[in-house]
């Protein structure tokens, strides 16, 4: 098992551009979570999927953010019209079920210039 | 209100000293889970331990030990004989169980520096 992987690891973009991140969970994990972490803070929940269904979204997830998990395996997180305030580490985690431990990927660090 | 409070922002200890990282949580649920994660400079969160609300037994794993006390809503983490490799940010997290599963609430983390 290779663990949770995320791509890219780093992304630098200009304000107003769209960006997309990918997360590959641990195989057979039904739950997939997205978090955002800013400097000096703990991860903040954004959204999660049970297989392909997006079950919950945080208030932090503005209309510019969209996430998908089309086949219940990998997931993508897209940010449209990026703003400087979007600069953060975006973390993905997966768990076997909703009650199990979440295992995290290495994150994608986004810098918006 | 913060559901998980880690009052210690930064701690520095000299190698081989013992260090305790504090975690206080807040929940109205009777069923919940508590976690500790380690985030080394590389950035990846590493799972350390998970406890459920019905199991207050303290746990020891090598140099690591955890003290769970429901009476004070605390889940403290002690590293014995600290090593330089223990330098990292440590996060305590709370998971409340709802009808649709669980959501994690993280504390703000404690940055531990072990000085050789």
Coordinates of C-alpha atoms in Angstrom, one line a residue:
Chain A
X1 CA 0.0 0.0 0.0
X2 CA 1.5 3.3 -1.1
X3 CA -0.5 5.6 1.1
X4 CA -2.4 8.7 0.1
X5 CA -0.7 10.6 -2.8
X6 CA -1.3 14.1 -4.0
X7 CA -0.3 15.9 -7.1
X8 CA 1.2 18.4 -7.6
X9 CA 3.2 18.9 -4.4
X10 CA 3.7 22.6 -5.1
X11 CA 1.7 25.0 -7.3
X12 CA 2.5 28.7 -7.9
X13 CA -0.2 30.6 -9.8
X14 CA -1.2 34.1 -10.6
X15 CA -4.3 35.7 -9.0
X16 CA -7.3 35.0 -11.1
X17 CA -6.1 31.7 -12.6
X18 CA -7.8 28.4 -12.1
X19 CA -5.9 25.5 -10.4
X20 CA -6.8 21.8 -9.9
X21 CA -5.3 19.4 -7.5
X22 CA -5.5 15.6 -7.4
X23 CA -5.7 13.2 -4.6
X24 CA -5.3 9.4 -4.8
X25 CA -6.5 7.7 -1.6
X26 CA -5.4 4.4 -0.1
X27 CA -7.1 1.8 -2.2
X28 CA -10.4 0.5 -0.9
X29 CA -10.8 3.5 1.4
X30 CA -14.4 4.7 0.9
X31 CA -14.0 8.0 2.6
X32 CA -11.9 10.9 1.2
X33 CA -11.5 14.2 2.9
X34 CA -10.0 17.6 1.8
X35 CA -8.5 20.0 4.3
X36 CA -6.8 23.4 4.1
X37 CA -3.9 24.3 6.4
X38 CA -2.4 27.8 6.7
X39 CA 0.8 28.7 8.5
X40 CA 0.7 28.1 12.2
X41 CA -2.8 26.5 12.1
X42 CA -4.2 23.1 12.2
X43 CA -5.9 21.6 9.2
X44 CA -9.4 22.9 8.6
X45 CA -12.0 20.7 7.1
X46 CA -13.3 21.6 3.6
X47 CA -15.3 18.6 2.3
X48 CA -15.6 14.9 2.2
X49 CA -16.8 12.0 0.0
X50 CA -18.3 8.7 0.7
X51 CA -17.4 6.8 -2.5
X52 CA -18.4 9.2 -5.3
X53 CA -21.0 11.2 -3.2
X54 CA -20.0 14.5 -1.7
X55 CA -21.7 14.4 1.7
X56 CA -20.6 17.5 3.5
X57 CA -19.1 20.9 2.7
X58 CA -17.6 23.4 5.1
X59 CA -18.6 27.1 5.0
X60 CA -14.9 27.6 4.1
X61 CA -15.7 26.1 0.7
X62 CA -16.8 29.1 -1.3
X63 CA -18.5 28.9 -4.7
X64 CA -15.0 29.2 -6.3
X65 CA -14.1 25.8 -4.9
X66 CA -15.4 22.5 -6.4
X67 CA -14.5 19.0 -5.6
X68 CA -15.3 15.7 -7.4
X69 CA -14.7 12.1 -7.0
X70 CA -16.2 10.7 -10.2
X71 CA -15.6 7.0 -9.8
X72 CA -15.2 6.8 -6.1
X73 CA -11.4 6.5 -6.4
X74 CA -9.3 9.6 -6.9
X75 CA -10.6 13.1 -6.2
X76 CA -9.9 16.5 -7.7
X77 CA -10.2 19.9 -6.0
X78 CA -10.5 22.9 -8.3
X79 CA -10.2 26.5 -7.3
X80 CA -11.4 29.0 -9.8
X81 CA -10.3 32.7 -10.0
X82 CA -7.7 32.2 -7.3
X83 CA -7.1 34.9 -4.7
X84 CA -4.1 35.5 -2.6
X85 CA -6.1 34.3 0.4
X86 CA -6.2 30.9 -1.1
X87 CA -2.5 30.4 -0.5
X88 CA -2.3 27.4 1.8
X89 CA -1.4 23.8 2.0
X90 CA -4.3 21.6 0.7
X91 CA -4.4 18.2 2.4
X92 CA -6.2 15.1 1.4
X93 CA -7.0 12.2 3.7
X94 CA -8.7 8.9 3.4
X95 CA -10.3 6.4 5.7
X96 CA -11.8 2.9 5.3
X97 CA -15.1 4.0 6.8
X98 CA -16.5 7.1 8.4
X99 CA -15.4 5.9 11.8
X100 CA -11.9 4.9 11.0
X101 CA -8.6 6.8 11.3
X102 CA -7.9 9.3 8.6
X103 CA -4.5 8.9 6.8
X104 CA -3.1 12.0 5.2
X105 CA -1.3 12.7 2.0
X106 CA 1.8 15.0 1.7
X107 CA -0.3 17.9 0.7
X108 CA -0.3 20.4 -2.2
X109 CA 1.2 23.8 -1.3
X110 CA -0.5 26.6 -3.3
X111 CA 1.0 30.0 -3.6
X112 CA -1.1 32.7 -5.3
X113 CA 0.9 35.7 -6.5
Chain B
X1 CA -15.5 28.1 20.4
X2 CA -12.4 26.1 19.8
X3 CA -13.2 22.4 20.1
X4 CA -9.5 21.4 20.6
X5 CA -7.1 23.6 22.5
X6 CA -3.4 23.2 22.5
X7 CA -2.3 26.0 24.8
X8 CA 1.4 25.4 24.2
X9 CA 2.4 27.0 20.9
X10 CA 6.1 26.2 21.1
X11 CA 8.2 24.0 23.3
X12 CA 12.0 23.5 23.4
X13 CA 13.7 20.8 25.3
X14 CA 17.2 19.4 25.5
X15 CA 17.6 15.9 24.1
X16 CA 16.8 13.1 26.6
X17 CA 14.4 15.3 28.5
X18 CA 10.8 14.3 28.9
X19 CA 8.2 16.5 27.5
X20 CA 4.4 16.6 27.8
X21 CA 2.1 18.2 25.2
X22 CA -1.3 19.3 26.5
X23 CA -4.6 18.9 24.7
X24 CA -8.0 19.9 26.0
X25 CA -11.1 19.2 24.0
X26 CA -14.8 20.2 24.1
X27 CA -17.7 18.1 23.0
X28 CA -21.2 17.3 24.1
X29 CA -21.2 13.9 22.4
X30 CA -20.8 10.8 24.5
X31 CA -19.1 9.0 21.6
X32 CA -16.1 10.6 20.1
X33 CA -12.5 9.8 19.2
X34 CA -9.3 11.6 20.0
X35 CA -6.2 11.6 17.9
X36 CA -2.6 12.8 17.9
X37 CA -0.8 13.4 14.7
X38 CA 2.8 14.4 14.1
X39 CA 3.8 16.8 11.3
X40 CA 7.5 16.9 10.6
X41 CA 9.1 19.6 8.5
X42 CA 8.4 17.6 5.4
X43 CA 4.7 18.4 6.0
X44 CA 3.0 15.1 5.9
X45 CA 0.7 14.4 8.9
X46 CA 1.6 11.1 10.5
X47 CA -1.0 9.3 12.6
X48 CA 0.2 8.4 16.1
X49 CA -2.8 7.3 18.1
X50 CA -6.5 7.1 18.3
X51 CA -8.6 6.7 21.4
X52 CA -12.4 6.3 21.8
X53 CA -14.3 8.0 24.5
X54 CA -15.1 4.8 26.3
X55 CA -11.5 3.8 26.8
X56 CA -9.7 5.8 29.4
X57 CA -6.8 3.4 29.8
X58 CA -3.5 5.2 29.4
X59 CA -1.4 3.9 26.5
X60 CA 2.3 3.5 26.1
X61 CA 4.1 2.9 22.9
X62 CA 7.8 2.9 23.2
X63 CA 8.9 6.4 24.3
X64 CA 5.3 7.7 23.7
X65 CA 2.5 7.7 26.2
X66 CA -0.9 9.2 26.3
X67 CA -3.0 10.2 29.3
X68 CA -6.7 10.4 28.6
X69 CA -8.9 11.9 31.4
X70 CA -12.6 12.5 30.6
X71 CA -13.1 14.3 33.9
X72 CA -10.8 17.1 32.7
X73 CA -11.5 16.7 29.0
X74 CA -7.8 16.2 28.4
X75 CA -5.7 13.9 26.2
X76 CA -2.1 14.7 27.0
X77 CA 0.9 13.3 25.1
X78 CA 4.3 12.6 26.8
X79 CA 7.5 11.8 25.0
X80 CA 10.1 10.2 27.2
X81 CA 13.8 10.7 26.6
X82 CA 13.2 13.0 23.7
X83 CA 15.3 12.8 20.5
X84 CA 16.1 15.3 17.8
X85 CA 13.9 13.3 15.4
X86 CA 10.9 14.1 17.6
X87 CA 11.2 17.7 16.5
X88 CA 7.9 18.4 14.7
X89 CA 4.5 20.1 15.1
X90 CA 2.1 17.8 17.0
X91 CA -1.6 18.1 16.5
X92 CA -4.4 16.9 18.7
X93 CA -7.7 16.2 17.0
X94 CA -11.3 15.4 18.0
X95 CA -13.7 13.4 15.9
X96 CA -17.4 13.6 16.7
X97 CA -19.6 10.9 15.4
X98 CA -22.7 12.0 13.6
X99 CA -25.3 10.2 11.4
X100 CA -23.2 10.8 8.3
X101 CA -19.8 9.9 9.8
X102 CA -17.2 11.9 11.5
X103 CA -15.6 15.3 11.1
X104 CA -12.2 16.1 12.5
X105 CA -11.4 19.2 14.5
X106 CA -7.7 20.0 14.9
X107 CA -6.0 22.0 17.5
X108 CA -3.6 24.7 16.4
X109 CA -0.6 22.5 17.1
X110 CA 2.4 22.5 19.4
X111 CA 5.8 23.0 17.8
X112 CA 8.4 20.9 19.6
X113 CA 12.1 21.5 19.1
X114 CA 14.5 19.0 20.6
X115 CA 17.9 20.6 21.0
X116 CA 20.9 18.2 20.7

